[in-house]
PDB file of C-alpha atoms and ligand atoms in Angstrom:
ATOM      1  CA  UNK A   1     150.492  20.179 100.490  1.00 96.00           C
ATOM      2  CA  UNK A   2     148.617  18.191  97.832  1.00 95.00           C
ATOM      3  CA  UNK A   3     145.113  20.142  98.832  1.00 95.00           C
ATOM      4  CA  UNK A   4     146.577  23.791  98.861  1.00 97.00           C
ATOM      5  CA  UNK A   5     148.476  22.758  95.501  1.00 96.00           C
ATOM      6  CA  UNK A   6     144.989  21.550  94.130  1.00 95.00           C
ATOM      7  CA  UNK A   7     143.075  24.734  95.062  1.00 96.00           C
ATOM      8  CA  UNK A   8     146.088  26.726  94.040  1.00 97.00           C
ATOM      9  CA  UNK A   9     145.276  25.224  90.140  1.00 96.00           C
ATOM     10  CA  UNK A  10     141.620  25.391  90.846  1.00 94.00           C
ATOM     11  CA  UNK A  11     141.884  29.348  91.494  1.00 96.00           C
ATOM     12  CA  UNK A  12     143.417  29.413  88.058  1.00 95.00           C
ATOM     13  CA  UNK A  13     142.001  26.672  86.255  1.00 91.00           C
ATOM     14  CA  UNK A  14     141.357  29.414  83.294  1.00 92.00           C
ATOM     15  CA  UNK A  15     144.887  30.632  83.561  1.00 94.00           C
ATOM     16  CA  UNK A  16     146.837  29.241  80.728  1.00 92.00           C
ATOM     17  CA  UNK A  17     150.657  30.541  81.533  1.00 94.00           C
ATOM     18  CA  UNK A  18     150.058  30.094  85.379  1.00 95.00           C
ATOM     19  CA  UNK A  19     148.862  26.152  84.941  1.00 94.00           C
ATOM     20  CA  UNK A  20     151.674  25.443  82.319  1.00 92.00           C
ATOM     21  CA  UNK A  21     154.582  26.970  84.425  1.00 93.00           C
ATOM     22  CA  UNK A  22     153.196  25.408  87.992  1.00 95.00           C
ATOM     23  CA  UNK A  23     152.213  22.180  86.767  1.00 96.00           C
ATOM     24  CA  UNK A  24     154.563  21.227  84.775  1.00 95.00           C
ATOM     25  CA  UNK A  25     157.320  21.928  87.464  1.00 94.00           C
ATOM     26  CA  UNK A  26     155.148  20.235  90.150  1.00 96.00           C
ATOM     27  CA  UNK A  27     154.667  17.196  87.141  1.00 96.00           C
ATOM     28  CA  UNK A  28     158.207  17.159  86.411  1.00 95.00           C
ATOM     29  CA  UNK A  29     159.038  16.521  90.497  1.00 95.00           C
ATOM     30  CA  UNK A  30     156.445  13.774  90.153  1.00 96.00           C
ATOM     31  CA  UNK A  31     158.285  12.008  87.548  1.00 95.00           C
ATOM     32  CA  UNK A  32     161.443  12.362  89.706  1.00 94.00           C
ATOM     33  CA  UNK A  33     159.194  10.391  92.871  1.00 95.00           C
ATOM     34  CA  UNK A  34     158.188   7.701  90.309  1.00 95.00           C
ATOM     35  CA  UNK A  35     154.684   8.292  89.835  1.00 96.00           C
ATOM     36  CA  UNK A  36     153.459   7.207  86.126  1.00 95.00           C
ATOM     37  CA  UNK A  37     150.671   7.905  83.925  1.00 94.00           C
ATOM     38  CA  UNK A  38     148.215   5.087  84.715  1.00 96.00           C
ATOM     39  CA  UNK A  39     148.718   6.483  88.532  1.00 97.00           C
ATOM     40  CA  UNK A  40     147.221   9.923  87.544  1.00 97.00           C
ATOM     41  CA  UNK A  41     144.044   7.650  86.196  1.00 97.00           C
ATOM     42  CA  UNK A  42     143.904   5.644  89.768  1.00 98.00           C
ATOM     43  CA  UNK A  43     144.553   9.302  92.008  1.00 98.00           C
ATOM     44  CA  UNK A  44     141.807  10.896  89.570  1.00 97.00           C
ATOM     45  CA  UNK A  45     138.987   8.270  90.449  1.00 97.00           C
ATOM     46  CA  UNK A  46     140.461   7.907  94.112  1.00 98.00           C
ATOM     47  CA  UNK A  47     140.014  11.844  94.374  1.00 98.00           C
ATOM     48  CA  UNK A  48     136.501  11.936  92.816  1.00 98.00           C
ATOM     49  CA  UNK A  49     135.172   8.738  94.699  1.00 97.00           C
ATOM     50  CA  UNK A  50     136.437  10.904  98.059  1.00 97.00           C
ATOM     51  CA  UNK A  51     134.822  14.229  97.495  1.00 97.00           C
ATOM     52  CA  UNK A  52     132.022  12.053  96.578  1.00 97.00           C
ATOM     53  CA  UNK A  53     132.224  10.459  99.915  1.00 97.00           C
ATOM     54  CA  UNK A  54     132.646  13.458 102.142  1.00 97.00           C
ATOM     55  CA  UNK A  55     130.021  14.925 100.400  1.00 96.00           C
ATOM     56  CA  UNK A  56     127.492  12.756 100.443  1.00 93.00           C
ATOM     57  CA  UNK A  57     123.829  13.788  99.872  1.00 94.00           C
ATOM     58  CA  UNK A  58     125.105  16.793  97.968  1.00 95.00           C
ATOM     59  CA  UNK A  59     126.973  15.022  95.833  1.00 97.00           C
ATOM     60  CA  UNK A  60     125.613  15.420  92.477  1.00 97.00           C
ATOM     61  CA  UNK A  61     126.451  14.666  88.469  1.00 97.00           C
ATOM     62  CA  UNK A  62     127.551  18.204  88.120  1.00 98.00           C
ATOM     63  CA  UNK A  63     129.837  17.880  90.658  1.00 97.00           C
ATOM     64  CA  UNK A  64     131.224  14.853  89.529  1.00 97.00           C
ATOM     65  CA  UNK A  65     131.614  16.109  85.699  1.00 97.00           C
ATOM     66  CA  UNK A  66     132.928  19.587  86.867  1.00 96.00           C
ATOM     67  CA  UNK A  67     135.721  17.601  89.627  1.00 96.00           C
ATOM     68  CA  UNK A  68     136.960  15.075  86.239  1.00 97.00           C
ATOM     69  CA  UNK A  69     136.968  18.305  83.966  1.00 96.00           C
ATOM     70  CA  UNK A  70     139.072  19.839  86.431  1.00 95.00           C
ATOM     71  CA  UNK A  71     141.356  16.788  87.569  1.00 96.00           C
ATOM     72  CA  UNK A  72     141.817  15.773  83.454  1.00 96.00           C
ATOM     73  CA  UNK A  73     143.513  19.766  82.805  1.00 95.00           C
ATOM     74  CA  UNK A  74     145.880  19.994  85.789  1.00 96.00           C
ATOM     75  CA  UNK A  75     146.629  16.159  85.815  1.00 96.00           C
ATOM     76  CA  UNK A  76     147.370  16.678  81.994  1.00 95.00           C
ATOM     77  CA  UNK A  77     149.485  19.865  82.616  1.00 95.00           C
ATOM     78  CA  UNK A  78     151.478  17.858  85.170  1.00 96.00           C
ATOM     79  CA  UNK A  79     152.133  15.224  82.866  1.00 95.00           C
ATOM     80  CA  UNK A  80     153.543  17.978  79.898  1.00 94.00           C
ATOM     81  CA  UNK A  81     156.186  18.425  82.816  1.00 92.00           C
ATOM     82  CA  UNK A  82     157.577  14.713  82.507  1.00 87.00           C
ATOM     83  CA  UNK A  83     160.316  15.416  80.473  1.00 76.00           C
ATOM     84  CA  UNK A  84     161.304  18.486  81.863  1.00 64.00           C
ATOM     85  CA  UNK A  85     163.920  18.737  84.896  1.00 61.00           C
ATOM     86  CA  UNK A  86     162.506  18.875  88.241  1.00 58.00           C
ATOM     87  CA  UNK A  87     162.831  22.156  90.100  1.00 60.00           C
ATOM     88  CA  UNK A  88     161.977  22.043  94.132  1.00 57.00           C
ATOM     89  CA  UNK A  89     159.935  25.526  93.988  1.00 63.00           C
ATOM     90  CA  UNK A  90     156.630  25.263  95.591  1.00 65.00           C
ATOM     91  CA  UNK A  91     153.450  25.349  93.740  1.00 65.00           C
ATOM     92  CA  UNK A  92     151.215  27.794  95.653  1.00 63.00           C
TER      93      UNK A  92
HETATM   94  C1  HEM B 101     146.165  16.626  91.005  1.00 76.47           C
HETATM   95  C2  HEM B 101     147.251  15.855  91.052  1.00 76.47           C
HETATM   96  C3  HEM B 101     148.331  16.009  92.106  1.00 76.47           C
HETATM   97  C4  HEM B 101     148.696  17.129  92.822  1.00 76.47           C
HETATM   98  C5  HEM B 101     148.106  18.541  92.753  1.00 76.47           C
HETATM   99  C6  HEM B 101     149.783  16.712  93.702  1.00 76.47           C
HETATM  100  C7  HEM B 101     150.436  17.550  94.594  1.00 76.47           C
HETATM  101  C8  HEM B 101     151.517  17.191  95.369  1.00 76.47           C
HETATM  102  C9  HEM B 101     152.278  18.097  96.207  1.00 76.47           C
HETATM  103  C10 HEM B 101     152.016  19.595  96.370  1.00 76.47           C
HETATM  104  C11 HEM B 101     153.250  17.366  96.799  1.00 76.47           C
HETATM  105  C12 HEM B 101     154.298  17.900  97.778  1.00 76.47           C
HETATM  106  C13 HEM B 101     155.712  17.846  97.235  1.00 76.47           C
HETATM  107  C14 HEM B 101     155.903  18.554  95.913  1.00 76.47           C
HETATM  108  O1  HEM B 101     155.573  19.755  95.792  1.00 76.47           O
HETATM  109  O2  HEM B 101     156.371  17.894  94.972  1.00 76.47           O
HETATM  110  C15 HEM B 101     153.134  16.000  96.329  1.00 76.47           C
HETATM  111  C16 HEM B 101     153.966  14.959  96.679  1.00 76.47           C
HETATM  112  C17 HEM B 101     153.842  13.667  96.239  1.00 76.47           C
HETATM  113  N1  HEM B 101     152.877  13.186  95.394  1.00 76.47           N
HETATM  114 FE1  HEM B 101     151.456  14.297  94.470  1.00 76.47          FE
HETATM  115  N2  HEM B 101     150.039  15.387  93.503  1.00 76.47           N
HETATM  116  C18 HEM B 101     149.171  14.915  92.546  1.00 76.47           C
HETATM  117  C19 HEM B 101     149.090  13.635  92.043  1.00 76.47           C
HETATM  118  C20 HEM B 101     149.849  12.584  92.472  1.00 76.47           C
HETATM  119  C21 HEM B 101     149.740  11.234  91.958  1.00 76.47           C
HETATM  120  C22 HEM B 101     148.806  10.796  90.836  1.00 76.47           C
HETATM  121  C23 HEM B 101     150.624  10.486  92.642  1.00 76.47           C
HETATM  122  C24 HEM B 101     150.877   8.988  92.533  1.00 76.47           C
HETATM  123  C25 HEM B 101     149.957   8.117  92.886  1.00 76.47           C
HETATM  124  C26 HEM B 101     151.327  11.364  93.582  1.00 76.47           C
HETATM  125  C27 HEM B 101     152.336  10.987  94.436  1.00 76.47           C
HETATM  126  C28 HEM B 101     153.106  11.839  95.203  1.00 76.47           C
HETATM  127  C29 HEM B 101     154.284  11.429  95.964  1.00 76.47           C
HETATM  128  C30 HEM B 101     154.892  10.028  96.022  1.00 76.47           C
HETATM  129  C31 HEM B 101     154.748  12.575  96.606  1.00 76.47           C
HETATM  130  C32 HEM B 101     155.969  12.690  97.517  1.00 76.47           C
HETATM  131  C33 HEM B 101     155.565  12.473  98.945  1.00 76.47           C
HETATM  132  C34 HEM B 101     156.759  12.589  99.883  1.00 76.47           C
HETATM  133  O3  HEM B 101     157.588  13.504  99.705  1.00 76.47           O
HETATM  134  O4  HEM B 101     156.840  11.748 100.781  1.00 76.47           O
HETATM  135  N3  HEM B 101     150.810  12.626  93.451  1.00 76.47           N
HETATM  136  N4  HEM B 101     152.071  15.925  95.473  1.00 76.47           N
END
């Protein structure tokens, strides 16, 4: 769920009105399971340090700029759902 979720926001990492509705729902039921703000910091590295990992010798600083570009926008559009009440629709 959490990989089809992440390439759902990846395929529309430009769209504005499709990231703010998603992810804030999908941030809002992550407020509801507990997870706080310093957590998105520790899943962001943890997820980085992975692909980094599986990728291995084609691994490079692009990759790693372009993977904390994209983790910073949806794990800050998730986070502008915190407030809101949690709906049980699924992302993708
Ligand atoms: C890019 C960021 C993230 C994405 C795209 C993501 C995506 C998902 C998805 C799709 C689910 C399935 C249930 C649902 O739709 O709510 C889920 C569940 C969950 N996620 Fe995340 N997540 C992210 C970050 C995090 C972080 C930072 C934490 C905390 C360390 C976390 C903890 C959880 C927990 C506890 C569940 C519930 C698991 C269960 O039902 O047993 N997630 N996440």
């Amino acid at each position: 769920m959490f990989e089809r979720a992440l390439m759902a926001a990846l395929d529309h990492i430009e769209d504005d009105a499709w990231l703010s509705e998603k992810l804030a729902r999908l941030g809002a039921q992550h407020a509801a399971y507990g997870v706080t703000p310093e957590m998105y910091e520790w899943f962001g590295e943890a997820l980085v340090a992975a692909l980094s990992e599986v990728s291995a010798a084609d691994w490079t600083e692009a990759h790693r700029d372009a993977w904390t570009r994209a983790y910073r926008v949806i794990a800050a559009r998730m986070r502008a759902g915190e407030r809101a009440p949690a709906r049980v629709a699924p992302v993708a």
